Amino acid sequence: MPMATPQTLLLCLLVLAVSEGWGRKAAIPGCHLYSFNVTVRSDPQGTCRGGHVAQACVGYCESSAFPSRYSVLVASGYRHNITSVSRCCTISGMKKVKVQLQCVGDRREEVELFTAWACQCDMCRLSRY
């Protein structure tokens, strides 16, 4: 049974985020689950394909920046003059889901994908998964 890699899933989510218009949902305060439709193809030609409703985390979390304390300035040689604290909306729990693909000639395949099942505000990271 073929399984999508986390990098492939993340790329699909990013492409779908742009195409599905997350901007409207991101304006809602907090960090929450957002459902969207995913079309899965077994290959670029679409020999086998199927659909699934996946979930992602959207929204925003608090962040702030303020002048550093004097002790921080001294310890950093007066180079760390701003202290910032930020939290990002992230997936805190994922689960695997099975998607049935319909193939040419009434053949069926099954693939496993990841979808979010819980969200939270957490430390911002450039590369989390």
Tab-separated table of C-alpha atoms in Angstrom:
chain	number	residue	atom	x	y	z
A	1	MET	CA	0.000	0.000	0.000
A	2	PRO	CA	1.689	3.313	-1.079
A	3	MET	CA	1.962	6.012	1.573
A	4	ALA	CA	2.498	9.738	1.031
A	5	THR	CA	5.611	11.173	2.657
A	6	PRO	CA	5.191	14.031	5.161
A	7	GLN	CA	6.948	16.371	2.695
A	8	THR	CA	4.474	15.465	-0.070
A	9	LEU	CA	1.535	15.999	2.264
A	10	LEU	CA	2.900	19.347	3.416
A	11	LEU	CA	3.329	20.467	-0.199
A	12	CYS	CA	-0.262	19.414	-0.956
A	13	LEU	CA	-1.500	21.328	2.082
A	14	LEU	CA	0.388	24.460	1.076
A	15	VAL	CA	-0.946	24.329	-2.482
A	16	LEU	CA	-4.468	23.741	-1.227
A	17	ALA	CA	-4.137	26.515	1.345
A	18	VAL	CA	-3.619	29.017	-1.413
A	19	SER	CA	-6.316	27.587	-3.678
A	20	GLU	CA	-8.960	27.183	-0.960
A	21	GLY	CA	-8.711	30.765	0.345
A	22	TRP	CA	-7.686	30.304	3.963
A	23	GLY	CA	-7.522	34.082	4.351
A	24	ARG	CA	-11.160	34.221	5.401
A	25	LYS	CA	-10.750	31.633	8.167
A	26	ALA	CA	-7.399	32.955	9.404
A	27	ALA	CA	-9.124	36.191	10.473
A	28	ILE	CA	-10.996	34.295	13.221
A	29	PRO	CA	-9.174	34.756	16.569
A	30	GLY	CA	-7.237	31.789	17.888
A	31	CYS	CA	-5.789	28.610	16.434
A	32	HIS	CA	-8.316	26.050	15.212
A	33	LEU	CA	-8.986	23.158	12.837
A	34	TYR	CA	-9.985	23.962	9.270
A	35	SER	CA	-11.449	21.354	6.908
A	36	PHE	CA	-10.689	21.333	3.182
A	37	ASN	CA	-11.068	18.959	0.242
A	38	VAL	CA	-8.046	17.044	-1.043
A	39	THR	CA	-7.828	15.243	-4.382
A	40	VAL	CA	-5.265	12.435	-4.316
A	41	ARG	CA	-3.702	11.065	-7.498
A	42	SER	CA	-1.524	7.984	-7.663
A	43	ASP	CA	0.671	9.494	-10.397
A	44	PRO	CA	0.903	12.672	-12.528
A	45	GLN	CA	-1.446	11.148	-15.124
A	46	GLY	CA	-4.122	10.506	-12.499
A	47	THR	CA	-4.368	6.767	-13.157
A	48	CYS	CA	-5.963	6.345	-9.739
A	49	ARG	CA	-7.660	9.185	-7.879
A	50	GLY	CA	-9.876	9.847	-4.925
A	51	GLY	CA	-11.054	12.581	-2.623
A	52	HIS	CA	-10.910	13.191	1.091
A	53	VAL	CA	-11.730	15.958	3.567
A	54	ALA	CA	-8.512	16.742	5.447
A	55	GLN	CA	-7.898	19.143	8.316
A	56	ALA	CA	-5.207	21.751	8.909
A	57	CYS	CA	-4.563	24.327	11.626
A	58	VAL	CA	-5.246	27.976	10.848
A	59	GLY	CA	-5.463	31.159	12.851
A	60	TYR	CA	-3.085	33.282	14.803
A	61	CYS	CA	-1.488	33.416	18.221
A	62	GLU	CA	-0.081	36.223	20.345
A	63	SER	CA	3.324	37.750	19.736
A	64	SER	CA	5.129	40.759	21.168
A	65	ALA	CA	8.368	42.719	20.988
A	66	PHE	CA	9.742	45.062	23.616
A	67	PRO	CA	13.018	46.766	24.534
A	68	SER	CA	15.393	44.385	26.268
A	69	ARG	CA	16.182	44.749	29.971
A	70	TYR	CA	19.432	46.397	30.895
A	71	SER	CA	20.942	43.083	32.069
A	72	VAL	CA	20.222	41.549	28.641
A	73	LEU	CA	21.813	44.542	26.887
A	74	VAL	CA	24.979	44.250	28.973
A	75	ALA	CA	25.191	40.441	28.582
A	76	SER	CA	24.828	40.739	24.793
A	77	GLY	CA	27.379	43.517	24.405
A	78	TYR	CA	24.553	45.949	23.578
A	79	ARG	CA	23.612	43.946	20.456
A	80	HIS	CA	20.369	42.370	21.724
A	81	ASN	CA	18.288	45.515	22.159
A	82	ILE	CA	14.880	44.001	21.308
A	83	THR	CA	13.359	40.951	22.948
A	84	SER	CA	10.522	39.276	21.086
A	85	VAL	CA	8.189	36.497	22.058
A	86	SER	CA	6.083	34.773	19.426
A	87	ARG	CA	3.833	31.764	19.179
A	88	CYS	CA	2.491	30.201	15.988
A	89	CYS	CA	-0.605	28.163	15.206
A	90	THR	CA	0.692	24.613	14.780
A	91	ILE	CA	-0.557	21.059	14.473
A	92	SER	CA	-0.267	19.451	17.899
A	93	GLY	CA	-1.770	16.112	16.889
A	94	MET	CA	-1.973	14.246	13.602
A	95	LYS	CA	-3.644	11.030	12.571
A	96	LYS	CA	-3.430	8.758	9.550
A	97	VAL	CA	-6.474	8.382	7.360
A	98	LYS	CA	-7.047	5.877	4.584
A	99	VAL	CA	-8.204	7.197	1.233
A	100	GLN	CA	-9.771	4.897	-1.356
A	101	LEU	CA	-8.602	5.607	-4.907
A	102	GLN	CA	-10.662	4.618	-7.939
A	103	CYS	CA	-8.435	3.347	-10.751
A	104	VAL	CA	-8.910	2.628	-14.429
A	105	GLY	CA	-10.831	-0.609	-15.019
A	106	ASP	CA	-12.733	-0.663	-11.681
A	107	ARG	CA	-9.515	-1.367	-9.797
A	108	ARG	CA	-9.126	0.236	-6.333
A	109	GLU	CA	-6.090	1.292	-4.339
A	110	GLU	CA	-5.770	2.625	-0.826
A	111	VAL	CA	-3.280	5.229	0.403
A	112	GLU	CA	-2.659	6.657	3.861
A	113	LEU	CA	-2.404	10.390	4.441
A	114	PHE	CA	-1.922	12.510	7.532
A	115	THR	CA	-4.490	15.022	8.735
A	116	ALA	CA	-4.525	17.307	11.756
A	117	TRP	CA	-6.764	16.404	14.687
A	118	ALA	CA	-5.589	19.006	17.227
A	119	CYS	CA	-4.126	22.529	17.083
A	120	GLN	CA	-2.358	24.780	19.556
A	121	CYS	CA	-0.327	27.944	19.838
A	122	ASP	CA	3.296	26.852	20.218
A	123	MET	CA	6.836	28.096	19.689
A	124	CYS	CA	7.374	29.202	16.089
A	125	ARG	CA	9.759	26.972	14.116
A	126	LEU	CA	10.968	27.201	10.541
A	127	SER	CA	10.966	23.447	10.061
A	128	ARG	CA	8.708	21.486	12.362
A	129	TYR	CA	7.825	18.287	10.519
